[in-house]
Coordinates of C-alpha atoms and ligand atoms in Angstrom, one line a residue:
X1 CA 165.4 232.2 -51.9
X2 CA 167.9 230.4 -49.7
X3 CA 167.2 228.3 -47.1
X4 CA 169.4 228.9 -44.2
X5 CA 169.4 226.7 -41.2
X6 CA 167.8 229.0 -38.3
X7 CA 169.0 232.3 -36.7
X8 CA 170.2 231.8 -33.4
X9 CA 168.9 233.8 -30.8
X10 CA 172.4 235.5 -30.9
X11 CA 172.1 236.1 -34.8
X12 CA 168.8 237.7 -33.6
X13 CA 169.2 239.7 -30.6
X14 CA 172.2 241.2 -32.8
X15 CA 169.9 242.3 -35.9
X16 CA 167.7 243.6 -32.9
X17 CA 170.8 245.9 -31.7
X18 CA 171.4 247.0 -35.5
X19 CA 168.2 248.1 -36.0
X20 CA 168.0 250.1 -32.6
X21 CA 171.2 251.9 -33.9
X22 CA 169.9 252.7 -37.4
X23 CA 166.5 254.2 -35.9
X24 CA 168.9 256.0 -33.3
X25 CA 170.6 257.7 -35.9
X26 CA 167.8 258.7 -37.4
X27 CA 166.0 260.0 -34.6
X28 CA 169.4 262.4 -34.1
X29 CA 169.4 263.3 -37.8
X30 CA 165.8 264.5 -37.7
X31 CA 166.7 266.5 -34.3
X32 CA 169.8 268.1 -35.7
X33 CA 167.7 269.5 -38.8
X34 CA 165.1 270.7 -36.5
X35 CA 162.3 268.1 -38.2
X36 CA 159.8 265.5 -35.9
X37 CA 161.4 261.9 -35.9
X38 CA 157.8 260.8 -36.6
X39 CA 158.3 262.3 -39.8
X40 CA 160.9 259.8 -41.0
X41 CA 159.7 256.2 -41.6
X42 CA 162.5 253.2 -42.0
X43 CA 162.0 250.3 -44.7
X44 CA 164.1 247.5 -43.9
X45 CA 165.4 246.4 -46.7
X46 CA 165.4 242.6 -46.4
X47 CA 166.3 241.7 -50.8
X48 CA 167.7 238.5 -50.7
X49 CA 167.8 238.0 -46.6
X50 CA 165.4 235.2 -45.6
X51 CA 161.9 235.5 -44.6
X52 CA 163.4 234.7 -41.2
X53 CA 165.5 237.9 -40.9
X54 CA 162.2 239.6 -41.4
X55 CA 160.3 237.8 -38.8
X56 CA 163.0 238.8 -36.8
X57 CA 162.8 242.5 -37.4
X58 CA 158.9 242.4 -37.1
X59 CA 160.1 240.9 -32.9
X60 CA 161.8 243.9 -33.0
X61 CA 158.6 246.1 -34.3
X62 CA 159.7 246.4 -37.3
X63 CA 156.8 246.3 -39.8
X64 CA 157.6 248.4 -42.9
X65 CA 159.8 246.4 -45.4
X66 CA 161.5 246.9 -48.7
X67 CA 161.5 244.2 -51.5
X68 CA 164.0 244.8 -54.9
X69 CA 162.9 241.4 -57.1
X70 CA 159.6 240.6 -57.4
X71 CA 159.5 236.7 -57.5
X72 CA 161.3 236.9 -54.5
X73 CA 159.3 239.8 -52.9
X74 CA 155.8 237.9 -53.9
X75 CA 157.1 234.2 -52.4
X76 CA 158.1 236.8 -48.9
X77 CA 154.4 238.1 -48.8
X78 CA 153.0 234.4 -49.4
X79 CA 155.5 233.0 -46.6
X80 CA 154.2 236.2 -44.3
X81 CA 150.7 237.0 -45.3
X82 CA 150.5 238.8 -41.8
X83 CA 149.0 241.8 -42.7
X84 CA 150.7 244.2 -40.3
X85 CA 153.5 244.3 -42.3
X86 CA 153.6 247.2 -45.1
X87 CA 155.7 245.8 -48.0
X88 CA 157.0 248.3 -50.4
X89 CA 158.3 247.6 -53.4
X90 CA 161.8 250.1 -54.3
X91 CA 163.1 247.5 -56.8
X92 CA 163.1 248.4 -60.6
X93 CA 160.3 246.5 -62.3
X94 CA 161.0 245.2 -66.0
X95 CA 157.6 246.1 -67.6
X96 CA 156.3 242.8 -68.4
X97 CA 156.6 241.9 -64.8
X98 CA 154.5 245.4 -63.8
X99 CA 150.9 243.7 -63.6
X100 CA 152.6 241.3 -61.1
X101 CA 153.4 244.5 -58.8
X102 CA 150.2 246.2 -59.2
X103 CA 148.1 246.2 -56.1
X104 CA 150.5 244.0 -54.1
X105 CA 152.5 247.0 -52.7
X106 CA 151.7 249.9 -50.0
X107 CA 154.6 252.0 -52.2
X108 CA 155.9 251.4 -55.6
X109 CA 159.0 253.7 -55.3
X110 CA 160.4 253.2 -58.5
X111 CA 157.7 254.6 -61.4
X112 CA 160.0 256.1 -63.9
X113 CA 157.7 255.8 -67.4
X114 CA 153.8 256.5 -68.7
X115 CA 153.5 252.4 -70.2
X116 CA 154.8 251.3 -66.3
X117 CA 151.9 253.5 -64.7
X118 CA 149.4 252.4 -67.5
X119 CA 150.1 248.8 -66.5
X120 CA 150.0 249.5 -62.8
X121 CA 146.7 251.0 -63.3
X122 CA 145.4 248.5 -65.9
X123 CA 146.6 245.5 -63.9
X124 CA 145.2 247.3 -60.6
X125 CA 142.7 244.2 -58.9
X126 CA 139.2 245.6 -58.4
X127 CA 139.5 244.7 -54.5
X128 CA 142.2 247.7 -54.5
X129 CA 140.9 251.0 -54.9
X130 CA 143.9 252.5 -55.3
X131 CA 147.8 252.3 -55.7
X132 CA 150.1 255.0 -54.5
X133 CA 153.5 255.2 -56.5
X134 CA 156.2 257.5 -56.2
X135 CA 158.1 259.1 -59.4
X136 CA 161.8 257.7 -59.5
X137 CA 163.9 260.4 -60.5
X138 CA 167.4 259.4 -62.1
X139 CA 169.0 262.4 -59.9
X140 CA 172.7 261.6 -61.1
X141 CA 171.8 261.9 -64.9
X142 CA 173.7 258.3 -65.0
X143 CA 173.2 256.5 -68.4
X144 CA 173.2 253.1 -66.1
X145 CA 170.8 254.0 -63.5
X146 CA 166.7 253.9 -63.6
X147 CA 164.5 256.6 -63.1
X148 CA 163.2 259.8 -65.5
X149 CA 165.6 262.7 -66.1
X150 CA 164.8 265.8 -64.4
X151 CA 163.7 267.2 -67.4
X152 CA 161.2 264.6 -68.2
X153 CA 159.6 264.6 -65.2
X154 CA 157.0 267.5 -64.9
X155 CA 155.4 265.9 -68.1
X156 CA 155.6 262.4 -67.0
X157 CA 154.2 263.1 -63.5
X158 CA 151.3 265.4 -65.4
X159 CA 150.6 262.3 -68.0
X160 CA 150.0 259.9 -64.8
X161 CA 148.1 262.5 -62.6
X162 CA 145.2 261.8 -65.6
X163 CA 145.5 257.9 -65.1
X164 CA 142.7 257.1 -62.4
X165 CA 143.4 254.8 -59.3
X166 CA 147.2 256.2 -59.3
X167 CA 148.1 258.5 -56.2
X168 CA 151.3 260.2 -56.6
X169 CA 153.0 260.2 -53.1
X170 CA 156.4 261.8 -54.0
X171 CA 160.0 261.2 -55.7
X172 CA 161.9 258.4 -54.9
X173 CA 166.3 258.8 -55.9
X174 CA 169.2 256.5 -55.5
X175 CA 172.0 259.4 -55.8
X176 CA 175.5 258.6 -57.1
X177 CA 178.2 257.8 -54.5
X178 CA 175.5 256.3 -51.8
X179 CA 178.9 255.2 -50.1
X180 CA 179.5 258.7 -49.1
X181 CA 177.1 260.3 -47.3
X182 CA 178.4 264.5 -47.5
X183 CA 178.9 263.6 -51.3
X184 CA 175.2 262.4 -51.9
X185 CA 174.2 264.9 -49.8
X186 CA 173.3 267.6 -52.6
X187 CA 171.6 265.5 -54.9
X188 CA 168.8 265.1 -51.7
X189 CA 169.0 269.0 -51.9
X190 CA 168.2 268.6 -55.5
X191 CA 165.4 266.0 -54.6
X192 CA 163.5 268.0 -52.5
X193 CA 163.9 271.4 -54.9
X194 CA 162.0 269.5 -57.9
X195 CA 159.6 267.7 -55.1
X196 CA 159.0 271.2 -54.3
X197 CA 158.5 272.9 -57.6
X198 CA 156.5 269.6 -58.9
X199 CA 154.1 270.1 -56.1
X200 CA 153.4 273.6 -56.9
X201 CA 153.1 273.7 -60.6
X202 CA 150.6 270.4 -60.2
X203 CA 149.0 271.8 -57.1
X204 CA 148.4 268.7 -55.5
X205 CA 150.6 267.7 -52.1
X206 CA 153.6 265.2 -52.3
X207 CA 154.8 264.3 -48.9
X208 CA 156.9 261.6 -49.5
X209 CA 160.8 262.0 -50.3
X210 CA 162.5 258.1 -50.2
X211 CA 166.5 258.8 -50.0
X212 CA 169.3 257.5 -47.9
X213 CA 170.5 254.0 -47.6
X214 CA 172.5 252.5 -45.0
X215 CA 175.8 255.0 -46.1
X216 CA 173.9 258.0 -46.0
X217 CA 170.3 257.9 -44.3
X218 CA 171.6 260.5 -42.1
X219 CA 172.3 263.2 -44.8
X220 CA 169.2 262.5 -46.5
X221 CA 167.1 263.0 -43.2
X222 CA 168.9 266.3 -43.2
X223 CA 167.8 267.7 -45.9
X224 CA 164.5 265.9 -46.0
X225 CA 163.6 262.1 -46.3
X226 CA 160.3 260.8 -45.5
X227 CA 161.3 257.1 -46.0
X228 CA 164.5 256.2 -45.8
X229 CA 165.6 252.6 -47.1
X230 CA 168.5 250.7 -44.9
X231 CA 169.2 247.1 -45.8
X232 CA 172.8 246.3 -45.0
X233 CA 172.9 248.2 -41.3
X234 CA 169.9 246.4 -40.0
X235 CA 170.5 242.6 -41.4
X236 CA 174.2 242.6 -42.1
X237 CA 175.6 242.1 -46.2
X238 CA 173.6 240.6 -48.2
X239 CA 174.3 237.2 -49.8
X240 CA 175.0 236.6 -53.5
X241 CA 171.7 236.8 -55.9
X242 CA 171.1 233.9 -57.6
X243 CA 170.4 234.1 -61.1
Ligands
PLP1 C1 169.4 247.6 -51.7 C2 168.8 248.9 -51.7 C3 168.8 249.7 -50.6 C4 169.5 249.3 -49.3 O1 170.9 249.5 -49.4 P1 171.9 249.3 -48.2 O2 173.1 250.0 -48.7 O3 172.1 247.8 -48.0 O4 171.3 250.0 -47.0 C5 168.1 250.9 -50.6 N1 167.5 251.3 -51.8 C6 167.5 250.5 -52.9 C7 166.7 251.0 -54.1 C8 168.1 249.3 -52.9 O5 168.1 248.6 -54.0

């Protein structure tokens, strides 16, 4: 993580304004479709921002937060151990750093194979009783990207409903042009069709729906987000990772 020299109150009272806006638009997506605003949830997605962007947020009343790279999410929680804040973890996870992730996470968005839950719920610490995970579903069909095909994923999400201590929230995507809102817009359609037809067919409930970053949170409100994930409207571009 880098260091950086202190926000200014400037710096601060300017991510304060950003973040109004972004829960501003929100609020008028969720009106427009005729859904609550309480039924949207923002995670602030501070990757590689410092811990001090986040404590600025939190003056703000910003609690839920959003974590891609879990050294650097783990050294956040030990630098902020306050536990008002909900960290979610929507970062793929390399398998051999899953039993790192397990238990330390509200949300693990991005479950997208049997051995990653099996590790989540082998690695699970006996002080947690349970984890709740959401299926990541690779909505584009993009060789590059994440996350099981559609076809795979009534059988995967029936394989880990038999793992105990896993809770199933919901389907998680990261759509193809997330630069363009109207043009992501039908694979959040397409989201919340299989969310629906998964929900049936394993009759159990699965509220959650995390789409929309900070080019199209609006869209996916639209047509149905639960939890959407901004980073770059509420603390600005990111800076380089390190390797
Ligand atoms: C970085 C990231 C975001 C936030 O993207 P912005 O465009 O900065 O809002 C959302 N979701 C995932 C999975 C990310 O990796």
């Amino acid at each position: 993580m880098e260091t950086v020299s202190g926000m200014s109150p400037a710096e601060k009272e300017a991510l304060g304004e950003r973040l109004e806006a972004v829960r501003d638009r929100l609020v008028r997506a969720a009106r427009v479709s005729g859904r609550s605003p309480d039924a949207v949830r923002l995670i602030a997605v501070s990757k590689l921002h410092p811990v001090e962007a986040i404590v600025a947020a939190m003056g703000f009343g910003q609690r839920l937060f959003g974590e891609n790279y879990v050294q650097e999410a783990l050294a956040k929680q030990k630098a902020l151990p306050d536990p008002s804040i909900e960290w979610h973890c929507i970062g793929h996870v390399q398998l051999n750093k899953a039993k790192d992730v397990s238990g330390r996470f509200a949300l693990i968005h991005t479950v997208d194979s049997l051995k990653f839950a099996e590790v989540l719920a082998r690695r699970l610490p006996e002080t947690v009783r349970r984890q709740s995970i959401l299926l990541q579903v690779n909505i584009g069909n993009e060789p590059q990207k994440s996350g099981v095909n559609e076809r795979d994923l009534p059988a995967l999400a029936e394989a880990i409903l038999a793992i105990p201590r896993l809770r199933i929230c919901g389907l998680m995507c990261l759509p193809p042009f997330f630069d363009d809102g109207e043009a992501a817009r039908p694979y959040f359609a397409r989201l919340r069709e299989l969310r629906d037809s998964l929900q049936t067919r394993l009759d159990i409930p699965l509220p959650e729906l995390s789409m929309g970053m900070s080019g199209d949170c609006e869209q996916a409100v639209e047509e149905g987000a639960t939890l959407v994930r901004v980073g770059t409207d509420i603390f600005g571009p990111r800076p380089a990772r390190q390797a």
